[in-house]
Tab-separated table of C-alpha atoms in Angstrom:
chain	number	residue	atom	x	y	z
A	1	PHE	CA	0.222	-0.139	0.023
A	2	ASP	CA	1.346	3.516	-1.143
A	3	PRO	CA	-0.022	6.316	1.051
A	4	ALA	CA	-0.854	9.377	-1.252
A	5	PRO	CA	1.844	11.636	-1.615
A	6	ALA	CA	1.974	14.886	-0.181
A	7	PHE	CA	0.354	18.171	-1.748
A	8	ASP	CA	2.762	19.462	-3.629
A	9	PRO	CA	1.692	23.404	-4.273
A	10	ALA	CA	2.058	24.448	-7.976
A	11	PRO	CA	5.675	25.088	-9.161
A	12	VAL	CA	6.060	28.769	-9.952
A	13	LEU	CA	7.111	29.262	-13.608
A	14	ASP	CA	10.330	30.268	-14.355
A	15	PRO	CA	10.302	33.207	-16.905
A	16	THR	CA	14.240	32.595	-18.091
A	17	PRO	CA	13.908	31.109	-21.451
A	18	VAL	CA	15.022	27.711	-22.404
A	19	ALA	CA	16.781	26.009	-25.303
A	20	GLY	CA	14.797	24.714	-27.807
A	21	PRO	CA	12.156	22.015	-27.081
A	22	ALA	CA	13.741	18.720	-27.567
A	23	GLY	CA	10.531	16.958	-28.987
A	24	PRO	CA	7.432	17.876	-30.892
A	25	SER	CA	5.438	20.852	-29.434
A	26	ARG	CA	2.340	22.455	-29.538
A	27	ALA	CA	2.347	24.692	-32.855
A	28	VAL	CA	1.536	28.657	-31.048
A	29	THR	CA	0.424	31.939	-33.312
A	30	LEU	CA	1.802	35.231	-32.066
A	31	VAL	CA	0.311	38.113	-33.314
A	32	VAL	CA	2.599	41.525	-33.331
A	33	HIS	CA	1.059	45.156	-34.821
A	34	VAL	CA	3.979	46.457	-36.139
A	35	ASN	CA	4.433	49.465	-37.996
A	36	PRO	CA	7.426	51.663	-39.393
A	37	ALA	CA	6.969	54.131	-36.683
A	38	ASP	CA	7.624	51.476	-33.734
A	39	LEU	CA	10.545	50.535	-35.297
A	40	ALA	CA	12.546	53.196	-35.844
A	41	HIS	CA	11.901	54.369	-32.122
A	42	GLY	CA	12.887	50.724	-30.810
A	43	ALA	CA	9.252	49.282	-30.086
A	44	GLY	CA	8.475	45.839	-31.584
A	45	GLY	CA	5.217	46.530	-31.822
A	46	ASP	CA	1.663	45.486	-29.707
A	47	GLN	CA	0.225	41.879	-28.914
A	48	PRO	CA	-3.024	42.180	-27.692
A	49	ARG	CA	-2.967	40.216	-24.858
A	50	LEU	CA	0.623	40.854	-23.864
A	51	GLY	CA	0.343	44.758	-24.451
A	52	ALA	CA	3.094	46.643	-25.163
A	53	LEU	CA	6.287	44.601	-26.144
A	54	ALA	CA	10.105	46.116	-26.785
A	55	ARG	CA	12.468	44.598	-29.431
A	56	SER	CA	14.470	42.788	-26.477
A	57	HIS	CA	11.472	41.160	-25.106
A	58	LEU	CA	10.883	39.956	-28.382
A	59	THR	CA	13.871	38.469	-28.707
A	60	THR	CA	13.530	36.826	-25.040
A	61	LEU	CA	10.084	35.439	-26.204
A	62	LEU	CA	11.797	33.532	-29.363
A	63	ALA	CA	14.637	32.057	-27.894
A	64	GLY	CA	12.661	29.451	-26.474
A	65	CYS	CA	10.920	28.624	-29.330
A	66	GLY	CA	12.415	25.295	-31.719
A	67	LYS	CA	11.034	26.657	-34.898
A	68	VAL	CA	10.008	30.554	-35.877
A	69	THR	CA	7.887	30.659	-38.944
A	70	VAL	CA	7.690	34.551	-39.892
A	71	LYS	CA	4.243	34.964	-42.014
A	72	PRO	CA	4.014	37.713	-44.416
A	73	VAL	CA	2.420	41.465	-43.019
A	74	ILE	CA	-1.441	41.307	-42.927
A	75	ASP	CA	-2.593	44.799	-43.681
A	76	PRO	CA	-6.104	44.971	-42.457
A	77	MET	CA	-7.137	47.531	-44.584
A	78	ALA	CA	-5.935	46.073	-48.083
A	79	VAL	CA	-8.509	45.430	-50.344
A	80	THR	CA	-8.457	42.192	-52.810
A	81	VAL	CA	-11.155	40.189	-54.956
A	82	SER	CA	-11.621	36.870	-55.445
A	83	THR	CA	-14.075	35.214	-57.653
A	84	SER	CA	-14.606	32.341	-55.144
A	85	THR	CA	-17.898	32.327	-52.788
A	86	VAL	CA	-15.782	31.679	-49.900
A	87	PRO	CA	-13.669	33.864	-49.120
A	88	PRO	CA	-9.963	33.090	-49.098
A	89	PRO	CA	-7.641	31.881	-45.583
A	90	GLY	CA	-5.830	35.511	-46.671
A	91	MET	CA	-9.042	37.915	-47.277
A	92	ARG	CA	-10.416	35.909	-43.920
A	93	GLU	CA	-7.650	36.994	-41.928
A	94	ARG	CA	-7.767	40.778	-43.022
A	95	VAL	CA	-11.443	40.952	-42.349
A	96	GLU	CA	-10.801	39.732	-38.627
A	97	PHE	CA	-7.661	41.560	-37.773
A	98	ARG	CA	-9.973	45.303	-39.513
A	99	ASN	CA	-12.704	43.980	-37.147
A	100	PRO	CA	-11.546	42.244	-34.116
A	101	THR	CA	-15.296	41.552	-32.623
A	102	VAL	CA	-18.082	40.502	-35.098
A	103	ALA	CA	-20.419	43.777	-36.372
A	104	VAL	CA	-22.647	43.503	-34.556
A	105	PRO	CA	-23.932	46.801	-32.449
A	106	PHE	CA	-22.550	46.479	-29.016
A	107	SER	CA	-21.089	43.067	-29.396
A	108	THR	CA	-17.723	42.283	-27.774
A	109	ARG	CA	-17.598	38.422	-29.364
A	110	ALA	CA	-14.506	37.939	-30.915
A	111	SER	CA	-14.767	37.841	-35.125
A	112	ASN	CA	-12.456	34.821	-35.217
A	113	GLY	CA	-14.716	32.803	-32.676
A	114	ARG	CA	-16.857	29.505	-33.440
A	115	HIS	CA	-19.592	30.072	-35.191
A	116	VAL	CA	-19.064	33.313	-36.653
A	117	ASP	CA	-19.167	33.624	-40.253
A	118	LEU	CA	-17.845	36.292	-42.790
A	119	ASP	CA	-21.357	37.659	-44.238
A	120	HIS	CA	-21.623	39.358	-47.922
A	121	THR	CA	-22.918	43.025	-46.958
A	122	ILE	CA	-24.343	42.705	-50.427
A	123	PRO	CA	-25.845	39.372	-50.761
A	124	LEU	CA	-24.485	37.160	-53.440
A	125	PRO	CA	-24.996	36.927	-56.282
A	126	ASP	CA	-24.875	41.203	-56.608
A	127	GLY	CA	-22.520	41.597	-54.117
A	128	PRO	CA	-18.634	40.606	-54.650
A	129	THR	CA	-15.902	38.617	-52.363
A	130	THR	CA	-14.160	41.555	-50.978
A	131	GLU	CA	-13.014	42.635	-48.046
A	132	PRO	CA	-15.218	46.259	-48.427
A	133	ASN	CA	-18.376	43.677	-48.739
A	134	LEU	CA	-17.228	41.131	-45.897
A	135	GLY	CA	-18.203	41.473	-42.501
A	136	PRO	CA	-17.720	39.120	-38.951
A	137	LEU	CA	-21.422	38.135	-38.506
A	138	ASP	CA	-22.311	35.378	-36.233
A	139	ARG	CA	-25.868	33.007	-36.440
A	140	ARG	CA	-27.831	35.064	-34.698
A	141	ALA	CA	-27.369	38.258	-36.173
A	142	HIS	CA	-26.791	36.625	-39.803
A	143	ARG	CA	-30.601	35.339	-39.407
A	144	TRP	CA	-31.518	38.542	-38.211
A	145	LYS	CA	-30.397	40.329	-41.135
A	146	THR	CA	-31.496	38.171	-43.849
A	147	HIS	CA	-35.104	37.116	-42.316
A	148	THR	CA	-36.119	40.917	-40.566
A	149	THR	CA	-36.566	43.796	-42.212
A	150	CYS	CA	-33.575	45.405	-40.948
A	151	GLN	CA	-30.840	47.276	-43.311
A	152	LEU	CA	-27.335	46.693	-43.064
A	153	ASP	CA	-24.358	48.898	-45.015
A	154	GLN	CA	-21.289	48.890	-45.052
A	155	VAL	CA	-20.457	52.091	-45.587
A	156	ARG	CA	-16.904	52.361	-45.476
A	157	ASN	CA	-14.273	48.869	-45.148
A	158	GLY	CA	-15.318	47.739	-41.886
A	159	THR	CA	-17.586	50.192	-41.217
A	160	PHE	CA	-21.729	49.173	-40.567
A	161	ARG	CA	-24.763	51.177	-40.318
A	162	TRP	CA	-27.286	49.077	-38.675
A	163	THR	CA	-31.076	50.538	-39.269
A	164	THR	CA	-33.466	48.441	-37.201
A	165	PRO	CA	-37.497	47.719	-38.312
A	166	ALA	CA	-37.842	50.446	-35.630
A	167	ARG	CA	-35.391	52.915	-37.559
A	168	GLN	CA	-32.849	53.281	-35.144
A	169	VAL	CA	-29.628	53.656	-36.401
A	170	PHE	CA	-26.506	52.331	-35.151
A	171	TRP	CA	-22.692	52.572	-36.486
A	172	VAL	CA	-20.490	49.563	-35.886
A	173	THR	CA	-16.752	50.266	-36.491
A	174	PRO	CA	-13.642	48.313	-35.624
A	175	TYR	CA	-13.539	50.686	-32.325
A	176	GLY	CA	-17.042	50.335	-30.984
A	177	THR	CA	-20.601	51.256	-31.553
A	178	TYR	CA	-22.067	55.011	-32.507
A	179	ALA	CA	-25.182	56.820	-32.500
A	180	ALA	CA	-23.659	58.799	-35.612
A	181	ASP	CA	-20.891	58.467	-38.337
A	182	PRO	CA	-17.858	58.586	-36.032
A	183	GLY	CA	-15.715	59.454	-39.559
A	184	THR	CA	-12.261	57.398	-40.110
A	185	SER	CA	-11.013	58.795	-36.387
A	186	PRO	CA	-11.387	56.116	-33.356
A	187	PRO	CA	-13.697	58.543	-30.795
A	188	THR	CA	-15.148	57.437	-27.805
A	189	PRO	CA	-17.567	54.753	-28.093
A	190	GLN	CA	-20.809	54.872	-26.431
A	191	PRO	CA	-21.367	52.851	-23.362
A	192	PRO	CA	-24.147	49.775	-23.785
A	193	ARG	CA	-27.358	50.870	-22.419
A	194	THR	CA	-28.428	49.895	-19.226
A	195	PRO	CA	-31.447	47.983	-18.600
A	196	ALA	CA	-33.063	50.479	-16.553
A	197	GLN	CA	-32.005	53.498	-19.252
A	198	GLN	CA	-33.683	50.939	-21.627
A	199	ALA	CA	-37.241	50.909	-19.788
A	200	THR	CA	-36.565	54.519	-19.528
A	201	ASP	CA	-36.179	54.835	-23.532
A	202	LEU	CA	-39.363	52.949	-23.992
A	203	ILE	CA	-41.381	54.908	-22.001
A	204	ASN	CA	-40.464	58.238	-23.493
A	205	ARG	CA	-41.097	56.970	-26.912
A	206	ALA	CA	-44.500	55.435	-25.502
A	207	ARG	CA	-45.423	58.883	-24.293
A	208	GLN	CA	-44.367	60.662	-27.491
A	209	ALA	CA	-46.648	58.480	-29.298
A	210	VAL	CA	-49.371	59.218	-27.309
A	211	GLN	CA	-48.492	63.016	-27.933
A	212	ARG	CA	-48.296	62.604	-31.510
A	213	ALA	CA	-51.530	60.394	-32.104
A	214	GLN	CA	-53.471	63.605	-29.548
A	215	LYS	CA	-51.950	65.802	-31.793
A	216	SER	CA	-53.325	64.254	-34.844
A	217	THR	CA	-56.750	63.343	-33.649
A	218	PRO	CA	-59.486	66.131	-34.717
A	219	THR	CA	-61.610	67.504	-31.727
A	220	SER	CA	-64.672	65.772	-31.635
A	221	GLN	CA	-67.655	67.874	-31.908
A	222	SER	CA	-70.578	65.803	-31.617
A	223	GLY	CA	-71.021	66.675	-28.024
A	224	LEU	CA	-71.609	70.105	-28.715
A	225	SER	CA	-74.918	71.983	-29.106
A	226	SER	CA	-76.610	74.815	-29.396
A	227	GLN	CA	-79.709	75.743	-27.313
A	228	SER	CA	-82.870	76.114	-29.886
A	229	GLY	CA	-83.115	80.057	-30.805
A	230	SER	CA	-79.936	80.834	-29.175
A	231	SER	CA	-75.772	80.419	-29.568
A	232	ARG	CA	-75.007	81.845	-26.312
A	233	GLN	CA	-73.792	78.587	-24.274
A	234	PRO	CA	-74.772	78.709	-20.227
A	235	GLU	CA	-71.695	79.802	-17.756
A	236	ARG	CA	-70.048	77.335	-15.859
A	237	SER	CA	-67.510	77.866	-13.130
A	238	ALA	CA	-64.246	78.626	-13.760
A	239	GLY	CA	-62.503	74.768	-13.812
A	240	VAL	CA	-65.715	72.624	-13.582
A	241	ILE	CA	-66.991	70.670	-16.624
A	242	PRO	CA	-70.454	69.187	-15.123
A	243	ASP	CA	-70.711	65.706	-16.054
A	244	THR	CA	-74.288	64.474	-16.597
A	245	ARG	CA	-73.172	60.920	-17.694
A	246	ALA	CA	-72.710	59.587	-14.129
A	247	ARG	CA	-76.504	61.568	-13.132
A	248	ASP	CA	-77.949	59.626	-15.799
A	249	LYS	CA	-76.442	56.467	-15.082
A	250	PHE	CA	-76.704	56.529	-10.990
A	251	PRO	CA	-79.707	58.542	-10.394
A	252	ASP	CA	-79.329	57.881	-6.642
A	253	LEU	CA	-75.837	59.408	-6.556
A	254	HIS	CA	-77.219	62.977	-6.922
């Protein structure tokens, strides 16, 4: 009988890089956004999960890799055209880098996640397979676009305008969601509406609808009558409107 081994806490990982692995290892993809200005000033670019990286840090990270594959530089705003109805891998990568999240108002879902398709903004066969006509949509948003009266337009490469059946307009960009066209610069995105704010919006819209209906309804003249032989109406006390309906219906109350 072997007693259970003593509890061994998780070891502390040593950040010091080691030599290349002796055996096969799992492939890891490191995406680094680099521009000439970064390289000119000694920076190594920016990695979404690790933050700002110096060139020396990149060298340290790559030193422990047994095999390093350098892929071609991806320009997210490049425009290419494909004759296929299915976007090729390079085109898909550019669209996913251009729009990190799905092109749905206030969504934070990653564009390269599961059940996310590249939707043709202008449907086939009228719309070509090209980056300015492609946008990442999850299955629910794709069905919403296809089977409802909402309208989706891609006014610029990566900028989408949603118009809901209630005529609400949302502008979805790589930087967030806005109520008006933000242009090409990344302004401060609108925070999502809280449930209390959404309920207040519904109440205000209902009040506005009632006010519009009251203004559009003409005043009824059926209850106004003049006495025979005289056009003068009986004098009434200010602020008091006599109501004879209750007296006729309930005579005992008067």
